[in-house]
CSV table of C-alpha atoms (C1' of nucleotides) in Angstrom, one decimal:
chain,number,residue,atom,x,y,z
A,1,MET,CA,-21.8,-4.8,-21.9
A,2,ALA,CA,-20.2,-1.5,-22.1
A,3,LYS,CA,-17.7,-1.1,-19.0
A,4,ARG,CA,-18.6,1.5,-16.5
A,5,SER,CA,-16.2,4.3,-16.4
A,6,TYR,CA,-15.6,7.3,-14.5
A,7,ASN,CA,-15.5,9.4,-17.3
A,8,GLN,CA,-12.9,11.6,-15.9
A,9,TYR,CA,-9.5,12.7,-17.9
A,10,CYS,CA,-7.5,11.9,-14.7
A,11,SER,CA,-5.0,9.1,-14.8
A,12,VAL,CA,-6.0,7.9,-11.4
A,13,ALA,CA,-9.6,7.7,-12.4
A,14,ARG,CA,-8.4,6.0,-15.7
A,15,ALA,CA,-6.5,3.4,-13.6
A,16,LEU,CA,-9.5,2.7,-11.6
A,17,ASP,CA,-11.5,2.2,-14.7
A,18,VAL,CA,-9.3,-0.8,-15.4
A,19,VAL,CA,-8.5,-2.0,-12.1
A,20,GLY,CA,-11.0,-0.5,-9.6
A,21,ASP,CA,-13.7,-2.8,-9.8
A,22,ARG,CA,-14.2,-5.1,-7.0
A,23,TRP,CA,-12.1,-8.1,-6.4
A,24,THR,CA,-9.8,-6.9,-9.4
A,25,LEU,CA,-7.1,-5.5,-7.3
A,26,LEU,CA,-7.0,-8.7,-4.9
A,27,LEU,CA,-6.8,-10.7,-8.5
A,28,ILE,CA,-3.5,-8.7,-9.2
A,29,ARG,CA,-2.3,-9.4,-5.7
A,30,GLU,CA,-2.8,-13.1,-6.5
A,31,LEU,CA,-0.8,-12.9,-9.7
A,32,MET,CA,1.8,-11.1,-8.1
A,33,ILE,CA,2.5,-14.3,-6.2
A,34,GLY,CA,3.0,-16.0,-9.3
A,35,PRO,CA,1.2,-17.3,-12.3
A,36,ARG,CA,-2.2,-18.8,-11.2
A,37,ARG,CA,-4.8,-21.2,-12.6
A,38,TYR,CA,-8.4,-20.4,-12.9
A,39,THR,CA,-8.7,-22.8,-9.9
A,40,ASP,CA,-6.2,-21.5,-7.9
A,41,LEU,CA,-7.5,-18.0,-8.3
A,42,ILE,CA,-10.9,-19.1,-7.3
A,43,ASP,CA,-9.1,-20.4,-4.1
A,44,GLY,CA,-7.4,-17.2,-3.3
A,45,LEU,CA,-10.3,-15.1,-3.7
A,46,PRO,CA,-13.0,-16.9,-1.5
A,47,GLY,CA,-16.6,-15.5,-2.2
A,48,ILE,CA,-16.1,-14.4,-5.8
A,49,GLY,CA,-18.5,-15.5,-8.4
A,50,THR,CA,-17.0,-17.6,-10.9
A,51,ASN,CA,-18.8,-15.4,-13.7
A,52,HIS,CA,-17.2,-12.7,-12.4
A,53,LEU,CA,-13.6,-13.8,-12.1
A,54,ALA,CA,-14.0,-14.9,-16.0
A,55,SER,CA,-15.3,-11.5,-16.9
A,56,ARG,CA,-12.6,-9.9,-15.1
A,57,LEU,CA,-10.0,-12.2,-16.5
A,58,ARG,CA,-11.4,-11.4,-20.0
A,59,ARG,CA,-11.1,-7.6,-19.4
A,60,LEU,CA,-7.5,-7.8,-17.8
A,61,VAL,CA,-6.2,-9.6,-20.8
A,62,ALA,CA,-7.8,-7.1,-23.1
A,63,ALA,CA,-6.4,-4.4,-21.3
A,64,ASP,CA,-3.0,-6.3,-21.7
A,65,VAL,CA,-2.9,-6.2,-17.7
A,66,ILE,CA,-2.6,-9.9,-17.6
A,67,ARG,CA,-2.0,-12.6,-20.1
A,68,ARG,CA,-3.1,-16.4,-20.6
A,69,ARG,CA,-0.5,-18.6,-21.1
A,70,ALA,CA,-0.7,-22.4,-22.0
A,71,LEU,CA,1.7,-24.4,-19.9
A,72,PRO,CA,3.8,-27.0,-21.6
A,73,PRO,CA,2.2,-30.5,-22.3
A,74,PRO,CA,3.2,-32.4,-19.5
A,75,ALA,CA,1.0,-29.9,-17.3
A,76,ALA,CA,-1.5,-29.4,-19.9
A,77,SER,CA,-3.2,-26.4,-18.1
A,78,THR,CA,-3.5,-22.5,-18.6
A,79,VAL,CA,-2.1,-20.1,-16.1
A,80,TYR,CA,-2.5,-16.5,-15.9
A,81,GLU,CA,0.1,-14.3,-15.2
A,82,LEU,CA,1.0,-10.4,-15.3
A,83,THR,CA,2.2,-8.5,-18.1
A,84,ARG,CA,4.8,-6.0,-17.9
A,85,SER,CA,2.2,-3.6,-17.5
A,86,GLY,CA,0.4,-5.6,-14.7
A,87,ARG,CA,3.6,-5.7,-12.7
A,88,GLY,CA,3.5,-1.8,-12.8
A,89,LEU,CA,0.6,-2.3,-10.3
A,90,GLU,CA,3.0,-3.4,-7.5
A,91,PRO,CA,3.4,-0.3,-6.1
A,92,VAL,CA,-0.2,0.4,-5.8
A,93,ILE,CA,-0.4,-3.0,-4.1
A,94,ILE,CA,2.4,-2.5,-1.7
A,95,GLY,CA,0.8,0.7,-1.0
A,96,LEU,CA,-2.3,-0.8,0.2
A,97,ALA,CA,-0.5,-3.5,2.0
A,98,HIS,CA,1.1,-0.8,4.1
A,99,TRP,CA,-1.7,1.3,4.7
A,100,GLY,CA,-3.6,-1.9,5.5
A,101,VAL,CA,-1.6,-2.9,8.2
A,102,ASP,CA,-3.1,-0.7,10.9
A,103,GLN,CA,-6.5,-1.9,9.7
A,104,LEU,CA,-5.6,-5.7,10.1
A,105,GLY,CA,-5.9,-6.5,13.7
A,106,ALA,CA,-5.3,-9.9,15.5
A,107,PRO,CA,-5.4,-13.0,13.5
A,108,ASP,CA,-9.0,-14.2,13.4
A,109,ALA,CA,-9.9,-17.7,12.5
A,110,GLU,CA,-13.3,-16.4,10.8
A,111,LEU,CA,-11.2,-14.7,8.2
A,112,ALA,CA,-9.5,-16.5,5.1
A,113,TRP,CA,-5.7,-16.9,5.1
A,114,ARG,CA,-3.4,-18.3,2.6
A,115,PRO,CA,0.1,-18.7,3.3
A,116,ASP,CA,1.0,-17.6,-0.3
A,117,TRP,CA,0.0,-14.0,0.8
A,118,THR,CA,3.0,-14.0,2.9
A,119,VAL,CA,4.9,-13.5,-0.3
A,120,VAL,CA,3.1,-9.9,-0.9
A,121,ALA,CA,3.7,-9.1,2.8
A,122,LEU,CA,7.6,-9.9,2.3
A,123,ARG,CA,7.7,-7.9,-0.9
A,124,GLY,CA,6.1,-5.1,1.2
A,125,ARG,CA,8.4,-5.1,3.9
A,126,PHE,CA,11.5,-5.4,1.5
A,127,ASP,CA,14.5,-3.1,2.7
A,128,ALA,CA,16.6,-2.4,-0.2
A,129,THR,CA,19.2,-0.6,1.9
A,130,ALA,CA,19.8,-3.8,4.5
A,131,ALA,CA,19.7,-6.1,1.5
A,132,ARG,CA,23.0,-4.7,0.0
A,133,GLY,CA,25.5,-6.9,-0.8
A,134,VAL,CA,23.6,-9.8,0.7
A,135,ASP,CA,23.2,-12.9,-1.9
A,136,GLU,CA,21.4,-15.5,-0.4
A,137,ALA,CA,17.6,-17.3,-0.3
A,138,TYR,CA,15.1,-17.9,2.5
A,139,GLN,CA,12.6,-20.7,2.0
A,140,PHE,CA,9.3,-21.0,4.1
A,141,VAL,CA,6.8,-24.0,4.3
A,142,ILE,CA,3.9,-22.7,5.9
A,143,ASP,CA,1.2,-25.3,6.2
A,144,GLY,CA,2.7,-27.3,3.9
A,145,GLN,CA,2.8,-24.9,1.4
A,146,PRO,CA,6.1,-23.7,0.3
A,147,PHE,CA,7.5,-20.5,-1.0
A,148,TRP,CA,10.9,-18.5,-1.0
A,149,ALA,CA,12.5,-15.2,-1.4
A,150,ARG,CA,16.0,-14.7,-2.8
A,151,VAL,CA,18.0,-11.7,-2.1
A,152,ARG,CA,20.5,-10.8,-4.7
A,153,ASN,CA,22.1,-7.3,-6.1
A,154,GLY,CA,19.9,-5.6,-3.6
A,155,GLU,CA,17.1,-6.8,-5.5
A,156,LEU,CA,14.3,-9.3,-4.4
A,157,ASP,CA,13.0,-12.0,-6.1
A,158,THR,CA,10.1,-14.3,-5.0
A,159,GLY,CA,8.2,-17.4,-5.9
A,160,LEU,CA,6.2,-20.6,-4.9
A,161,GLY,CA,7.6,-23.8,-4.7
A,162,HIS,CA,11.1,-24.5,-3.4
A,163,VAL,CA,14.4,-22.5,-4.1
A,164,ASP,CA,17.9,-24.4,-4.1
A,165,ALA,CA,20.3,-23.8,-1.2
A,166,PRO,CA,18.6,-21.6,1.1
A,167,ALA,CA,20.4,-19.9,3.8
A,168,VAL,CA,17.2,-20.2,6.3
A,169,ALA,CA,14.4,-22.5,6.3
A,170,VAL,CA,11.2,-21.5,8.2
A,171,THR,CA,8.6,-24.5,8.9
A,172,ALA,CA,5.4,-23.7,10.8
A,173,SER,CA,1.9,-24.3,11.0
A,174,ARG,CA,-0.5,-21.6,10.3
A,175,ALA,CA,-1.6,-20.8,13.7
A,176,SER,CA,2.2,-20.6,15.1
A,177,PHE,CA,3.5,-18.6,12.1
A,178,LEU,CA,0.6,-15.9,12.3
A,179,ALA,CA,1.1,-15.8,16.1
A,180,VAL,CA,4.6,-15.1,15.7
A,181,ALA,CA,4.1,-12.5,12.7
A,182,ALA,CA,1.3,-10.9,14.4
A,183,GLY,CA,3.8,-10.4,17.6
A,184,GLU,CA,1.7,-12.3,20.0
A,185,VAL,CA,4.2,-14.9,20.6
A,186,GLN,CA,7.9,-14.8,20.7
A,187,PRO,CA,9.4,-17.0,18.3
A,188,GLU,CA,11.6,-18.4,21.0
A,189,GLN,CA,8.1,-19.7,22.6
A,190,ALA,CA,6.7,-20.9,19.2
A,191,LEU,CA,10.0,-22.7,18.7
A,192,ALA,CA,9.8,-24.3,22.1
A,193,ALA,CA,6.3,-25.2,21.4
A,194,GLY,CA,7.3,-27.2,18.6
A,195,ASP,CA,5.1,-26.3,15.2
A,196,TYR,CA,7.5,-23.5,14.3
A,197,ARG,CA,11.1,-24.4,13.1
A,198,ILE,CA,14.2,-22.6,11.8
A,199,ASP,CA,16.9,-24.5,10.0
A,200,GLY,CA,20.1,-22.9,8.8
A,201,ASP,CA,22.4,-20.2,9.6
A,202,PRO,CA,21.6,-18.0,12.4
A,203,GLU,CA,23.1,-15.2,11.3
A,204,ALA,CA,21.5,-15.4,7.8
A,205,LEU,CA,18.5,-15.2,10.0
A,206,GLY,CA,19.5,-12.0,11.3
A,207,ARG,CA,20.1,-10.5,8.0
A,208,ALA,CA,16.6,-11.8,6.9
A,209,ALA,CA,15.1,-10.1,9.9
A,210,ALA,CA,16.8,-6.5,8.7
A,211,ILE,CA,15.9,-7.1,5.2
A,212,PHE,CA,12.1,-7.8,5.8
A,213,PRO,CA,11.3,-5.6,9.0
A,214,ASN,CA,8.5,-6.5,10.9
A,215,SER,CA,6.9,-3.2,11.5
A,216,THR,CA,8.2,-0.4,9.9
A,217,ASP,CA,6.4,2.6,7.9
A,218,PRO,CA,6.7,2.5,4.3
A,219,PRO,CA,9.8,4.2,3.3
A,220,GLU,CA,7.8,7.3,1.6
A,221,LYS,CA,7.7,10.5,3.7
A,222,ARG,CA,5.5,10.9,6.6
A,223,PRO,CA,3.0,13.8,6.9
B,1,MET,CA,-26.2,-2.0,6.5
B,2,ALA,CA,-23.4,-4.7,7.4
B,3,LYS,CA,-20.5,-3.6,5.4
B,4,ARG,CA,-19.4,-5.8,3.0
B,5,SER,CA,-16.0,-7.5,3.2
B,6,TYR,CA,-13.6,-9.4,1.4
B,7,ASN,CA,-13.1,-11.6,5.1
B,8,GLN,CA,-9.4,-12.0,4.3
B,9,TYR,CA,-6.5,-11.9,6.9
B,10,CYS,CA,-4.3,-9.8,4.3
B,11,SER,CA,-3.6,-6.0,4.6
B,12,VAL,CA,-4.0,-5.4,0.9
B,13,ALA,CA,-7.8,-7.0,1.6
B,14,ARG,CA,-8.4,-5.2,4.5
B,15,ALA,CA,-7.2,-1.9,3.2
B,16,LEU,CA,-9.7,-2.5,0.4
B,17,ASP,CA,-12.4,-3.1,2.7
B,18,VAL,CA,-12.3,0.3,3.7
B,19,VAL,CA,-11.2,2.2,0.5
B,20,GLY,CA,-12.1,-0.4,-2.2
B,21,ASP,CA,-15.8,0.7,-3.1
B,22,ARG,CA,-16.7,2.4,-6.0
B,23,TRP,CA,-15.9,6.1,-5.6
B,24,THR,CA,-14.1,6.0,-2.5
B,25,LEU,CA,-10.4,6.2,-4.0
B,26,LEU,CA,-11.5,9.3,-6.1
B,27,LEU,CA,-12.9,10.9,-2.9
B,28,ILE,CA,-9.5,10.4,-1.0
B,29,ARG,CA,-8.0,12.1,-4.3
B,30,GLU,CA,-10.4,15.1,-4.1
B,31,LEU,CA,-9.3,15.4,-0.6
B,32,MET,CA,-5.7,15.1,-1.0
B,33,ILE,CA,-6.4,18.4,-3.2
B,34,GLY,CA,-7.4,19.9,0.1
B,35,PRO,CA,-10.2,20.1,2.4
B,36,ARG,CA,-13.7,20.1,0.7
B,37,ARG,CA,-17.3,21.1,1.2
B,38,TYR,CA,-20.0,18.4,0.5
B,39,THR,CA,-20.8,20.1,-2.9
B,40,ASP,CA,-17.5,20.6,-3.7
B,41,LEU,CA,-17.1,16.9,-3.6
B,42,ILE,CA,-20.4,16.3,-5.7
B,43,ASP,CA,-18.6,18.7,-8.3
B,44,GLY,CA,-15.3,16.6,-8.0
B,45,LEU,CA,-17.2,13.3,-8.8
B,46,PRO,CA,-19.5,14.0,-11.2
B,47,GLY,CA,-22.0,10.8,-11.3
B,48,ILE,CA,-21.8,9.9,-8.0
B,49,GLY,CA,-25.2,9.5,-6.1
B,50,THR,CA,-25.6,12.2,-3.2
B,51,ASN,CA,-26.7,9.1,-0.9
B,52,HIS,CA,-23.5,7.2,-2.0
B,53,LEU,CA,-21.3,10.3,-1.2
B,54,ALA,CA,-23.1,10.6,2.1
B,55,SER,CA,-22.7,7.0,3.4
B,56,ARG,CA,-18.9,6.8,2.0
B,57,LEU,CA,-18.4,10.1,4.1
B,58,ARG,CA,-19.9,8.6,6.9
B,59,ARG,CA,-17.6,5.5,6.8
B,60,LEU,CA,-14.4,7.1,6.0
B,61,VAL,CA,-15.5,9.5,9.3
B,62,ALA,CA,-16.1,6.2,11.3
B,63,ALA,CA,-12.8,4.5,10.0
B,64,ASP,CA,-10.7,7.7,11.1
B,65,VAL,CA,-9.4,8.3,7.4
B,66,ILE,CA,-11.2,11.6,6.8
B,67,ARG,CA,-12.6,14.4,9.5
B,68,ARG,CA,-15.3,16.6,9.5
B,69,ARG,CA,-14.7,19.9,10.4
B,70,ALA,CA,-16.6,23.2,11.0
B,71,LEU,CA,-15.2,26.5,9.3
B,72,PRO,CA,-15.0,29.4,11.7
B,73,PRO,CA,-18.2,31.7,11.5
B,74,PRO,CA,-17.8,34.1,8.6
B,75,ALA,CA,-17.8,30.9,6.1
B,76,ALA,CA,-20.0,29.1,8.3
B,77,SER,CA,-20.1,26.0,6.6
B,78,THR,CA,-18.4,22.2,7.0
B,79,VAL,CA,-15.3,20.8,5.0
B,80,TYR,CA,-14.2,17.0,5.0
B,81,GLU,CA,-10.3,16.8,5.1
B,82,LEU,CA,-8.0,13.8,5.7
B,83,THR,CA,-6.6,12.6,8.4
B,84,ARG,CA,-3.3,11.7,9.0
B,85,SER,CA,-4.1,8.0,8.4
B,86,GLY,CA,-6.1,9.2,5.1
B,87,ARG,CA,-2.9,11.0,3.9
B,88,GLY,CA,-1.2,7.7,4.5
B,89,LEU,CA,-3.0,6.7,1.2
B,90,GLU,CA,-1.3,9.3,-1.0
B,91,PRO,CA,1.1,6.4,-2.0
B,92,VAL,CA,-1.5,4.4,-3.3
B,93,ILE,CA,-3.2,7.3,-5.4
B,94,ILE,CA,0.4,8.3,-6.5
B,95,GLY,CA,0.9,4.5,-7.5
B,96,LEU,CA,-2.5,4.7,-9.3
B,97,ALA,CA,-1.6,8.3,-11.1
B,98,HIS,CA,1.5,6.7,-12.3
B,99,TRP,CA,0.0,3.7,-13.7
B,100,GLY,CA,-3.1,5.3,-15.0
B,101,VAL,CA,-0.9,7.6,-17.5
B,102,ASP,CA,-0.3,5.0,-19.8
B,103,GLN,CA,-4.2,4.5,-20.1
B,104,LEU,CA,-5.1,8.4,-20.3
B,105,GLY,CA,-5.0,8.8,-24.1
B,106,ALA,CA,-5.3,12.0,-25.5
B,107,PRO,CA,-7.5,14.9,-23.8
B,108,ASP,CA,-11.3,14.3,-24.5
B,109,ALA,CA,-14.0,16.8,-24.3
B,110,GLU,CA,-16.3,14.2,-23.5
B,111,LEU,CA,-14.6,13.4,-20.1
B,112,ALA,CA,-14.9,15.5,-17.2
B,113,TRP,CA,-11.6,17.4,-16.2
B,114,ARG,CA,-11.3,19.9,-13.1
B,115,PRO,CA,-8.3,22.0,-12.9
B,116,ASP,CA,-7.7,21.1,-9.3
B,117,TRP,CA,-6.8,17.4,-10.3
B,118,THR,CA,-3.7,19.0,-11.6
B,119,VAL,CA,-2.4,19.2,-8.1
B,120,VAL,CA,-2.5,15.2,-7.6
B,121,ALA,CA,-0.7,15.2,-11.2
B,122,LEU,CA,1.9,17.4,-9.6
B,123,ARG,CA,2.5,15.6,-6.5
B,124,GLY,CA,2.9,12.4,-8.5
B,125,ARG,CA,5.7,13.7,-10.4
B,126,PHE,CA,7.4,15.7,-7.8
B,127,ASP,CA,11.4,14.9,-7.9
B,128,ALA,CA,12.5,15.3,-4.4
B,129,THR,CA,16.2,14.8,-5.7
B,130,ALA,CA,15.7,17.7,-8.6
B,131,ALA,CA,13.8,20.0,-5.7
B,132,ARG,CA,17.1,19.9,-3.4
B,133,GLY,CA,18.0,23.1,-2.3
B,134,VAL,CA,15.2,24.9,-4.1
B,135,ASP,CA,13.0,27.3,-2.2
B,136,GLU,CA,10.3,28.6,-4.2
B,137,ALA,CA,6.5,28.4,-5.1
B,138,TYR,CA,4.8,28.2,-8.6
B,139,GLN,CA,1.4,29.6,-9.1
B,140,PHE,CA,-1.2,28.2,-11.5
B,141,VAL,CA,-4.5,29.7,-12.9
B,142,ILE,CA,-6.3,27.3,-15.1
B,143,ASP,CA,-9.6,27.9,-16.4
B,144,GLY,CA,-9.5,30.7,-13.7
B,145,GLN,CA,-8.7,28.2,-11.0
B,146,PRO,CA,-5.8,29.0,-8.6
B,147,PHE,CA,-3.6,26.6,-7.3
B,148,TRP,CA,-0.2,26.3,-6.5
B,149,ALA,CA,2.8,24.6,-5.5
B,150,ARG,CA,5.7,25.5,-2.9
B,151,VAL,CA,9.1,23.4,-2.6
B,152,ARG,CA,11.2,23.9,0.3
B,153,ASN,CA,13.7,22.0,2.1
B,154,GLY,CA,13.2,18.9,-0.8
B,155,GLU,CA,9.5,18.7,0.2
B,156,LEU,CA,6.4,19.9,-1.6
B,157,ASP,CA,3.4,21.7,-0.7
B,158,THR,CA,0.6,22.1,-2.4
B,159,GLY,CA,-3.0,24.0,-2.2
B,160,LEU,CA,-5.5,25.7,-3.8
B,161,GLY,CA,-5.8,29.5,-4.2
B,162,HIS,CA,-3.1,31.8,-4.3
B,163,VAL,CA,0.4,31.8,-2.7
B,164,ASP,CA,2.8,34.7,-1.9
B,165,ALA,CA,5.5,35.6,-4.3
B,166,PRO,CA,5.5,32.8,-6.6
B,167,ALA,CA,8.7,32.5,-9.0
B,168,VAL,CA,6.7,31.6,-11.8
B,169,ALA,CA,3.0,31.9,-12.8
B,170,VAL,CA,1.1,29.9,-15.1
B,171,THR,CA,-2.2,31.4,-16.7
B,172,ALA,CA,-4.0,29.3,-19.3
B,173,SER,CA,-7.4,28.1,-20.5
B,174,ARG,CA,-8.4,24.6,-20.3
B,175,ALA,CA,-7.8,23.5,-23.9
B,176,SER,CA,-4.3,25.1,-24.1
B,177,PHE,CA,-3.1,23.9,-20.8
B,178,LEU,CA,-4.4,20.1,-21.4
B,179,ALA,CA,-2.8,20.4,-24.9
B,180,VAL,CA,0.5,21.3,-23.7
B,181,ALA,CA,0.3,18.8,-20.6
B,182,ALA,CA,-0.5,15.9,-22.9
B,183,GLY,CA,2.1,17.0,-25.2
B,184,GLU,CA,0.5,17.6,-28.3
B,185,VAL,CA,1.4,21.2,-28.5
B,186,GLN,CA,4.7,22.7,-27.8
B,187,PRO,CA,4.9,25.2,-25.0
B,188,GLU,CA,6.1,28.1,-27.7
B,189,GLN,CA,2.9,27.5,-30.0
B,190,ALA,CA,0.8,27.8,-27.0
B,191,LEU,CA,2.3,31.1,-25.7
B,192,ALA,CA,2.2,32.5,-29.1
B,193,ALA,CA,-1.4,31.7,-29.6
B,194,GLY,CA,-2.3,33.5,-26.8
B,195,ASP,CA,-4.3,31.7,-24.1
B,196,TYR,CA,-1.2,30.4,-22.3
B,197,ARG,CA,0.6,32.8,-20.6
B,198,ILE,CA,4.1,32.2,-18.3
B,199,ASP,CA,5.0,35.3,-16.1
B,200,GLY,CA,8.3,35.2,-13.7
B,201,ASP,CA,11.8,34.0,-13.8
B,202,PRO,CA,12.8,32.1,-16.9
B,203,GLU,CA,15.9,29.9,-14.5
B,204,ALA,CA,12.6,28.9,-12.1
B,205,LEU,CA,10.7,27.6,-15.2
B,206,GLY,CA,13.5,25.4,-15.8
B,207,ARG,CA,13.7,24.4,-12.3
B,208,ALA,CA,10.0,23.7,-12.1
B,209,ALA,CA,10.3,21.6,-15.0
B,210,ALA,CA,12.8,19.5,-13.6
B,211,ILE,CA,11.2,19.0,-10.3
B,212,PHE,CA,7.7,18.0,-12.3
B,213,PRO,CA,9.3,16.0,-14.7
B,214,ASN,CA,6.6,15.4,-17.5
B,215,SER,CA,7.0,11.6,-18.4
B,216,THR,CA,9.0,9.7,-16.3
B,217,ASP,CA,8.3,6.1,-15.1
B,218,PRO,CA,7.9,6.3,-11.3
B,219,PRO,CA,11.2,5.9,-8.9
B,220,GLU,CA,10.3,2.5,-8.2
B,221,LYS,CA,12.3,-0.2,-9.4
B,222,ARG,CA,11.3,-1.5,-13.2
B,223,PRO,CA,10.6,-5.0,-13.6
C,1,DC,C1',-27.9,27.5,-0.3
C,2,DG,C1',-25.4,23.4,1.8
C,3,DG,C1',-26.0,18.8,3.5
C,4,DA,C1',-28.5,15.4,3.2
C,5,DA,C1',-32.4,11.4,3.1
C,6,DT,C1',-35.7,8.7,-0.3
C,7,DC,C1',-37.4,6.7,-4.2
C,8,DC,C1',-37.1,4.0,-8.1
C,9,DT,C1',-34.9,1.7,-11.9
C,10,DC,C1',-30.9,-0.6,-13.5
C,11,DT,C1',-26.8,-2.9,-13.1
C,12,DT,C1',-23.5,-5.7,-10.4
C,13,DC,C1',-22.6,-9.1,-6.8
C,14,DG,C1',-22.6,-13.9,-4.8
C,15,DA,C1',-23.6,-18.3,-4.8
C,16,DT,C1',-25.0,-22.8,-6.9
C,17,DA,C1',-25.9,-25.4,-10.6
C,18,DC,C1',-24.5,-27.0,-15.2
C,19,DT,C1',-21.5,-28.1,-19.5
C,20,DG,C1',-17.4,-28.8,-22.6
D,1,DC,C1',-10.1,-27.7,-15.1
D,2,DA,C1',-12.2,-24.0,-17.3
D,3,DG,C1',-15.4,-22.0,-17.2
D,4,DT,C1',-21.5,-20.6,-18.7
D,5,DA,C1',-26.0,-20.0,-17.1
D,6,DT,C1',-29.1,-18.3,-13.7
D,7,DC,C1',-31.3,-16.1,-10.0
D,8,DG,C1',-32.2,-13.6,-5.7
D,9,DA,C1',-30.2,-9.5,-3.3
D,10,DA,C1',-27.5,-5.8,-2.8
D,11,DG,C1',-25.4,-1.9,-4.7
D,12,DA,C1',-25.3,2.1,-8.4
D,13,DG,C1',-27.2,6.2,-10.3
D,14,DG,C1',-30.2,9.5,-11.4
D,15,DA,C1',-34.1,12.8,-9.8
D,16,DT,C1',-36.4,14.6,-6.4
D,17,DT,C1',-37.5,16.2,-1.8
D,18,DC,C1',-36.5,17.5,2.8
D,19,DC,C1',-34.7,20.1,6.6
D,20,DG,C1',-31.5,24.2,8.5
DNA sequence: CGGAATCCTCTTCGATACTG
DNA sequence: CAGTATCGAAGAGGATTCCG
């Protein structure tokens, strides 16, 4: 039962001792999207053994990366969420997200895809400079799954569900949303085809496009 | 022989399909320090099975993350080094290094430690703002292992071996270097004790301390 | 000696079945 | 809904051997 360790006095190795196991960083990704129930996690991590999920959750709680929280009575359920320490892993996830774009390829029906994952992509693409002075929210409903992004004071907030008074709302099917996101289809075509809809202020749409640029390299320096 | 995959259309999952296996990110860390021979890698990754190292190297070459290069005749050996794509993983490694600092604890003789790993720590602590206008090099020789950092045009370059005309040179034993780095011993004490030596310009030492701050949070936003 | 392939034991993974 | 229990298959970790 003793945890396997790299046994190195190196902060990279120590970090990987805690979050380097298979599935663990994807589990962090899931919780970056928002608090999740056990079954939500199973759903967002197709293929994980339930025993492994349970043991990883236990370990991450022990390491103060995530926390177990009971929802108030009407909901009567428990959720897992990132602690402050766990939120500190966001740069790692974002770093992987940037790097992984090149490995992504074209949308493939064989691969699992959840609308929520778009939240992570949005957080990765967020351009704080372009967001300066903007104060508005954007609503998405993809495949019936609602999520949103709000920009205020140059900062980004995201969540699942519906947001008040969005400046723009995008409603789309999985296929059309992915086709547009991957650049396979022009937004105009998708709009004409019908299962892709944009409501709201056209100018706000332009701002959103600048704040979440489609394919730039990470803001870090280039080699 | 088919590679295990998460089978998700998500750039984080795709990235982890390539570099998420056990040992792989530590292998990238090793190559961030500089080009390495097979046996150097074995040495920097104590505990890795030679078969696993070989198979990971093969896969990473295939994925264009690293490259195999033959050294010119006198050396008559081959080294592995990061490709441009592989260097793109530096933000991930640095992100893990920042996060792992909290998990690091006190130096422990039970844990493996290599002087070279300090190069990664230096790269993680580099403060580009403090480096503005500085053009000088710093030499380290820890436990007999030489490595250096050079700051120029607000950018950082690092490497193994000796650098020309360093502004500061730090020479120390493993124990005293770690004790000072971990904040257990004040530099003055270590200097007095004798197995820690600093040569060069005291003002440059002050600049180096500002450029590689000892324990700040990552420059990313805080939660 | 550097760069692996082989063998063998042990742990972890993945899938399913089962329980409070 | 939130987990345990179980079990075959795959990967990890050593040691040793092989090849140039």
